[in-house]
PDB file of C-alpha atoms and ligand atoms in Angstrom:
ATOM      1  CA  MET T 163     -47.301  44.881 -37.951  1.00 60.00           C
ATOM      2  CA  ARG T 164     -47.972  41.183 -37.290  1.00 65.00           C
ATOM      3  CA  TYR T 165     -45.600  40.327 -40.125  1.00 66.00           C
ATOM      4  CA  LEU T 166     -42.860  42.426 -38.510  1.00 58.00           C
ATOM      5  CA  LEU T 167     -43.375  40.662 -35.205  1.00 57.00           C
ATOM      6  CA  ILE T 168     -43.055  37.249 -36.849  1.00 59.00           C
ATOM      7  CA  MET T 169     -39.863  38.435 -38.569  1.00 60.00           C
ATOM      8  CA  ILE T 170     -38.380  39.522 -35.238  1.00 56.00           C
ATOM      9  CA  LEU T 171     -39.339  36.278 -33.538  1.00 53.00           C
ATOM     10  CA  ALA T 172     -37.966  34.192 -36.374  1.00 56.00           C
ATOM     11  CA  PHE T 173     -34.732  36.153 -36.354  1.00 53.00           C
ATOM     12  CA  SER T 174     -34.187  35.931 -32.645  1.00 55.00           C
ATOM     13  CA  ALA T 175     -35.039  32.230 -32.609  1.00 56.00           C
ATOM     14  CA  SER T 176     -32.436  31.540 -35.264  1.00 55.00           C
ATOM     15  CA  SER T 177     -29.758  33.615 -33.615  1.00 56.00           C
ATOM     16  CA  PHE T 178     -30.228  31.819 -30.320  1.00 61.00           C
ATOM     17  CA  ALA T 179     -30.376  28.384 -31.824  1.00 67.00           C
ATOM     18  CA  GLN T 180     -27.542  26.185 -30.560  1.00 69.00           C
ATOM     19  CA  THR T 181     -25.805  23.330 -32.197  1.00 78.00           C
ATOM     20  CA  ASP T 182     -25.582  20.022 -30.317  1.00 80.00           C
ATOM     21  CA  GLU T 183     -21.902  20.755 -29.848  1.00 79.00           C
ATOM     22  CA  GLN T 184     -22.635  24.094 -28.172  1.00 76.00           C
ATOM     23  CA  ARG T 185     -25.288  22.504 -25.970  1.00 74.00           C
ATOM     24  CA  ALA T 186     -22.815  19.789 -24.920  1.00 74.00           C
ATOM     25  CA  ALA T 187     -20.186  22.417 -24.138  1.00 73.00           C
ATOM     26  CA  ILE T 188     -22.655  24.343 -21.960  1.00 65.00           C
ATOM     27  CA  ALA T 189     -23.798  21.192 -20.176  1.00 65.00           C
ATOM     28  CA  ASP T 190     -20.158  20.350 -19.564  1.00 68.00           C
ATOM     29  CA  ARG T 191     -19.459  23.797 -18.068  1.00 67.00           C
ATOM     30  CA  ILE T 192     -22.351  23.778 -15.629  1.00 59.00           C
ATOM     31  CA  LYS T 193     -22.073  20.082 -14.754  1.00 61.00           C
ATOM     32  CA  SER T 194     -19.725  20.529 -11.809  1.00 55.00           C
ATOM     33  CA  PHE T 195     -22.082  22.991 -10.172  1.00 53.00           C
ATOM     34  CA  SER T 196     -25.270  21.018 -10.653  1.00 51.00           C
ATOM     35  CA  ASN T 197     -23.890  17.728  -9.501  1.00 57.00           C
ATOM     36  CA  VAL T 198     -23.848  17.129  -5.756  1.00 63.00           C
ATOM     37  CA  CYS T 199     -22.171  13.828  -5.239  1.00 62.00           C
ATOM     38  CA  VAL T 200     -23.324  11.670  -2.364  1.00 65.00           C
ATOM     39  CA  ALA T 201     -21.365   8.726  -1.017  1.00 67.00           C
ATOM     40  CA  GLY T 202     -22.544   5.654  -2.902  1.00 65.00           C
ATOM     41  CA  ASP T 203     -23.305   7.610  -6.070  1.00 64.00           C
ATOM     42  CA  ASP T 204     -21.318   7.425  -9.248  1.00 63.00           C
ATOM     43  CA  CYS T 205     -19.670  10.839  -9.058  1.00 60.00           C
ATOM     44  CA  GLY T 206     -18.340  11.049 -12.568  1.00 59.00           C
ATOM     45  CA  GLY T 207     -14.538  10.992 -12.544  1.00 56.00           C
ATOM     46  CA  ALA T 208     -13.964   9.253  -9.246  1.00 49.00           C
ATOM     47  CA  ALA T 209     -16.680   6.679  -8.870  1.00 47.00           C
ATOM     48  CA  ILE T 210     -17.436   6.076  -5.214  1.00 47.00           C
ATOM     49  CA  ALA T 211     -19.379   2.856  -5.379  1.00 48.00           C
ATOM     50  CA  ASP T 212     -20.343   1.370  -2.011  1.00 50.00           C
ATOM     51  CA  SER T 213     -18.288  -1.735  -2.634  1.00 46.00           C
ATOM     52  CA  ALA T 214     -15.253   0.248  -3.794  1.00 45.00           C
ATOM     53  CA  VAL T 215     -15.140   2.809  -0.972  1.00 44.00           C
ATOM     54  CA  ALA T 216     -13.071   0.648   1.400  1.00 42.00           C
ATOM     55  CA  ALA T 217     -10.428   0.073  -1.234  1.00 42.00           C
ATOM     56  CA  LEU T 218      -9.867   3.745  -2.037  1.00 49.00           C
ATOM     57  CA  PRO T 219      -7.439   6.040  -0.268  1.00 75.00           C
ATOM     58  CA  GLY T 220      -8.622   9.190   1.508  1.00 93.00           C
ATOM     59  CA  GLU T 221      -7.999  11.379  -1.476  1.00 93.00           C
ATOM     60  CA  ALA T 222     -10.445   9.463  -3.672  1.00 92.00           C
ATOM     61  CA  LYS T 223     -12.977   9.281  -0.829  1.00 94.00           C
ATOM     62  CA  TYR T 224     -12.793  13.037  -0.483  1.00 96.00           C
ATOM     63  CA  ALA T 225     -13.798  13.577  -4.127  1.00 94.00           C
ATOM     64  CA  GLY T 226     -17.488  13.920  -3.259  1.00 94.00           C
ATOM     65  CA  CYS T 227     -16.754  16.176  -0.298  1.00 97.00           C
ATOM     66  CA  ALA T 228     -14.831  18.728  -2.335  1.00 97.00           C
ATOM     67  CA  ALA T 229     -18.029  20.091  -3.892  1.00 97.00           C
ATOM     68  CA  CYS T 230     -19.047  21.570  -0.528  1.00 98.00           C
ATOM     69  CA  HIS T 231     -15.782  21.805   1.427  1.00 98.00           C
ATOM     70  CA  GLY T 232     -13.478  22.845  -1.439  1.00 97.00           C
ATOM     71  CA  PRO T 233     -10.748  20.777  -3.062  1.00 96.00           C
ATOM     72  CA  ASN T 234      -8.291  21.907  -0.359  1.00 95.00           C
ATOM     73  CA  GLY T 235     -10.767  22.068   2.502  1.00 97.00           C
ATOM     74  CA  GLY T 236     -11.119  25.838   2.286  1.00 98.00           C
ATOM     75  CA  GLY T 237     -14.887  25.648   2.711  1.00 97.00           C
ATOM     76  CA  GLY T 238     -17.854  26.681   0.596  1.00 97.00           C
ATOM     77  CA  ILE T 239     -21.356  25.337   1.209  1.00 96.00           C
ATOM     78  CA  GLY T 240     -19.762  23.463   4.102  1.00 97.00           C
ATOM     79  CA  PRO T 241     -17.359  24.867   6.686  1.00 98.00           C
ATOM     80  CA  GLN T 242     -13.584  25.037   6.277  1.00 98.00           C
ATOM     81  CA  LEU T 243     -11.927  21.767   7.146  1.00 98.00           C
ATOM     82  CA  ALA T 244      -8.321  22.794   6.594  1.00 97.00           C
ATOM     83  CA  GLY T 245      -6.563  23.354   9.901  1.00 97.00           C
ATOM     84  CA  ARG T 246      -8.715  20.892  11.893  1.00 97.00           C
ATOM     85  CA  ASP T 247      -6.987  17.966  13.573  1.00 97.00           C
ATOM     86  CA  ALA T 248      -7.820  14.342  12.926  1.00 96.00           C
ATOM     87  CA  ASP T 249      -9.702  13.802  16.193  1.00 98.00           C
ATOM     88  CA  TYR T 250     -12.002  16.690  15.371  1.00 98.00           C
ATOM     89  CA  ILE T 251     -12.772  15.350  11.869  1.00 98.00           C
ATOM     90  CA  VAL T 252     -13.304  11.810  13.168  1.00 98.00           C
ATOM     91  CA  GLY T 253     -15.583  13.075  15.950  1.00 98.00           C
ATOM     92  CA  ARG T 254     -17.725  15.109  13.576  1.00 98.00           C
ATOM     93  CA  LEU T 255     -18.030  12.389  10.937  1.00 98.00           C
ATOM     94  CA  THR T 256     -18.908   9.819  13.583  1.00 98.00           C
ATOM     95  CA  ALA T 257     -21.583  12.150  14.959  1.00 98.00           C
ATOM     96  CA  TYR T 258     -23.063  12.787  11.494  1.00 98.00           C
ATOM     97  CA  ARG T 259     -23.030   9.069  10.734  1.00 98.00           C
ATOM     98  CA  ALA T 260     -25.177   8.590  13.853  1.00 98.00           C
ATOM     99  CA  ASN T 261     -27.533  11.335  12.559  1.00 98.00           C
ATOM    100  CA  GLU T 262     -26.585  13.602  15.428  1.00 98.00           C
ATOM    101  CA  THR T 263     -27.148  17.332  15.150  1.00 98.00           C
ATOM    102  CA  VAL T 264     -23.963  19.378  15.384  1.00 97.00           C
ATOM    103  CA  GLY T 265     -24.862  22.617  13.611  1.00 97.00           C
ATOM    104  CA  ALA T 266     -27.906  24.055  11.843  1.00 97.00           C
ATOM    105  CA  GLN T 267     -27.114  22.234   8.596  1.00 97.00           C
ATOM    106  CA  SER T 268     -26.213  18.803   9.964  1.00 98.00           C
ATOM    107  CA  ALA T 269     -28.880  17.175   7.793  1.00 97.00           C
ATOM    108  CA  LEU T 270     -26.653  17.906   4.790  1.00 97.00           C
ATOM    109  CA  MET T 271     -23.947  15.754   6.341  1.00 98.00           C
ATOM    110  CA  TRP T 272     -26.068  12.814   7.510  1.00 98.00           C
ATOM    111  CA  GLY T 273     -26.377  11.415   3.999  1.00 96.00           C
ATOM    112  CA  GLN T 274     -22.693  12.056   3.375  1.00 97.00           C
ATOM    113  CA  ALA T 275     -21.532  10.156   6.422  1.00 98.00           C
ATOM    114  CA  ALA T 276     -24.136   7.384   6.433  1.00 97.00           C
ATOM    115  CA  ALA T 277     -22.174   4.978   4.256  1.00 96.00           C
ATOM    116  CA  LEU T 278     -18.728   5.691   5.740  1.00 97.00           C
ATOM    117  CA  SER T 279     -16.967   2.860   7.582  1.00 97.00           C
ATOM    118  CA  ASP T 280     -14.594   3.520  10.500  1.00 97.00           C
ATOM    119  CA  ASP T 281     -11.690   3.066   8.095  1.00 96.00           C
ATOM    120  CA  ASP T 282     -13.241   5.551   5.635  1.00 96.00           C
ATOM    121  CA  ILE T 283     -13.492   8.097   8.458  1.00 97.00           C
ATOM    122  CA  GLN T 284      -9.855   7.541   9.462  1.00 96.00           C
ATOM    123  CA  ASP T 285      -8.705   7.826   5.830  1.00 96.00           C
ATOM    124  CA  LEU T 286     -10.699  11.007   5.306  1.00 97.00           C
ATOM    125  CA  ALA T 287      -9.365  12.527   8.510  1.00 96.00           C
ATOM    126  CA  ALA T 288      -5.804  11.681   7.509  1.00 95.00           C
ATOM    127  CA  TYR T 289      -6.341  13.262   4.101  1.00 95.00           C
ATOM    128  CA  VAL T 290      -8.077  16.394   5.416  1.00 95.00           C
ATOM    129  CA  THR T 291      -5.374  17.089   8.012  1.00 94.00           C
ATOM    130  CA  GLY T 292      -2.882  17.156   5.152  1.00 91.00           C
ATOM    131  CA  PHE T 293      -4.381  20.333   3.647  1.00 90.00           C
TER     132      PHE T 293
HETATM  133  C1  HEC B1013     -23.827  18.880   0.210  1.00 71.03           C
HETATM  134  C2  HEC B1013     -22.701  19.562   0.786  1.00 71.03           C
HETATM  135  C3  HEC B1013     -21.711  18.760   1.603  1.00 71.03           C
HETATM  136  C4  HEC B1013     -21.017  17.640   1.231  1.00 71.03           C
HETATM  137  C5  HEC B1013     -21.044  16.941  -0.126  1.00 71.03           C
HETATM  138  C6  HEC B1013     -20.187  17.298   2.348  1.00 71.03           C
HETATM  139  N1  HEC B1013     -20.384  18.157   3.374  1.00 71.03           N
HETATM  140 FE1  HEC B1013     -19.436  18.138   5.183  1.00 71.03          FE
HETATM  141  N2  HEC B1013     -20.580  19.680   5.800  1.00 71.03           N
HETATM  142  C7  HEC B1013     -21.536  20.355   5.044  1.00 71.03           C
HETATM  143  C8  HEC B1013     -22.227  21.305   5.888  1.00 71.03           C
HETATM  144  C9  HEC B1013     -23.337  22.226   5.446  1.00 71.03           C
HETATM  145  C10 HEC B1013     -21.692  21.168   7.192  1.00 71.03           C
HETATM  146  C11 HEC B1013     -22.124  21.880   8.448  1.00 71.03           C
HETATM  147  C12 HEC B1013     -23.142  20.926   9.122  1.00 71.03           C
HETATM  148  C13 HEC B1013     -23.704  21.383  10.454  1.00 71.03           C
HETATM  149  O1  HEC B1013     -24.294  22.467  10.505  1.00 71.03           O
HETATM  150  O2  HEC B1013     -23.567  20.600  11.411  1.00 71.03           O
HETATM  151  C14 HEC B1013     -20.632  20.157   7.084  1.00 71.03           C
HETATM  152  C15 HEC B1013     -19.819  19.795   8.140  1.00 71.03           C
HETATM  153  C16 HEC B1013     -18.753  18.904   8.056  1.00 71.03           C
HETATM  154  C17 HEC B1013     -17.785  18.671   9.098  1.00 71.03           C
HETATM  155  C18 HEC B1013     -17.753  19.350  10.461  1.00 71.03           C
HETATM  156  C19 HEC B1013     -17.063  20.699  10.249  1.00 71.03           C
HETATM  157  C20 HEC B1013     -17.030  21.553  11.476  1.00 71.03           C
HETATM  158  O3  HEC B1013     -16.364  22.615  11.439  1.00 71.03           O
HETATM  159  O4  HEC B1013     -17.644  21.193  12.489  1.00 71.03           O
HETATM  160  C21 HEC B1013     -16.912  17.764   8.623  1.00 71.03           C
HETATM  161  C22 HEC B1013     -15.694  17.185   9.339  1.00 71.03           C
HETATM  162  C23 HEC B1013     -17.326  17.428   7.258  1.00 71.03           C
HETATM  163  N3  HEC B1013     -18.465  18.152   6.961  1.00 71.03           N
HETATM  164  C24 HEC B1013     -16.691  16.517   6.430  1.00 71.03           C
HETATM  165  C25 HEC B1013     -17.181  16.110   5.212  1.00 71.03           C
HETATM  166  C26 HEC B1013     -16.650  15.011   4.465  1.00 71.03           C
HETATM  167  C27 HEC B1013     -15.423  14.177   4.871  1.00 71.03           C
HETATM  168  C28 HEC B1013     -17.422  14.893   3.345  1.00 71.03           C
HETATM  169  C29 HEC B1013     -17.339  13.819   2.273  1.00 71.03           C
HETATM  170  C30 HEC B1013     -17.503  12.447   2.722  1.00 71.03           C
HETATM  171  C31 HEC B1013     -18.408  15.949   3.384  1.00 71.03           C
HETATM  172  N4  HEC B1013     -18.245  16.652   4.536  1.00 71.03           N
HETATM  173  C32 HEC B1013     -19.331  16.191   2.371  1.00 71.03           C
HETATM  174  C33 HEC B1013     -21.779  20.144   3.708  1.00 71.03           C
HETATM  175  C34 HEC B1013     -21.313  19.071   2.955  1.00 71.03           C
END
């Protein structure tokens, strides 16, 4: 009986063993979901370094926002941004940058907006209104 159990365990262990290649493929697949990119972080493809932010157009600055607001502003963890006008976006981002509470989840946006300059906010608003 104990021998049978060991056989079963050994068999299942070997059939679930993964090669490094398989592990890398899995890590690659789940990466985009496990990686919340905050302004100032290296966000993989589009690096948003503090010093580089001012030089990037709105599209690149939006790279870290897409995880929560969707690549086309359709919403997700964060509300839909598509359809909002620039003044609205600027007003919200300015409020979040000042750590003001807008909705129940404003704390999620404080860190996002903290490092944004006025120009960043204008660029982001211009990009978002283009959705
Ligand atoms: C970790 C997820 C997350 C990321 C990343 C994120 N947001 Fe948000 N965002 C939220 C949530 C959640 C709210 C709602 C906050 C509240 O309750 O006040 C929000 C709210 C907003 C609003 C106000 C929307 C409304 O309808 O009032 C704007 C504008 C906005 N985000 C823009 C951005 C921009 C631009 C970025 C990138 C610099 C960004 N967000 C990154 C989650 C996120």
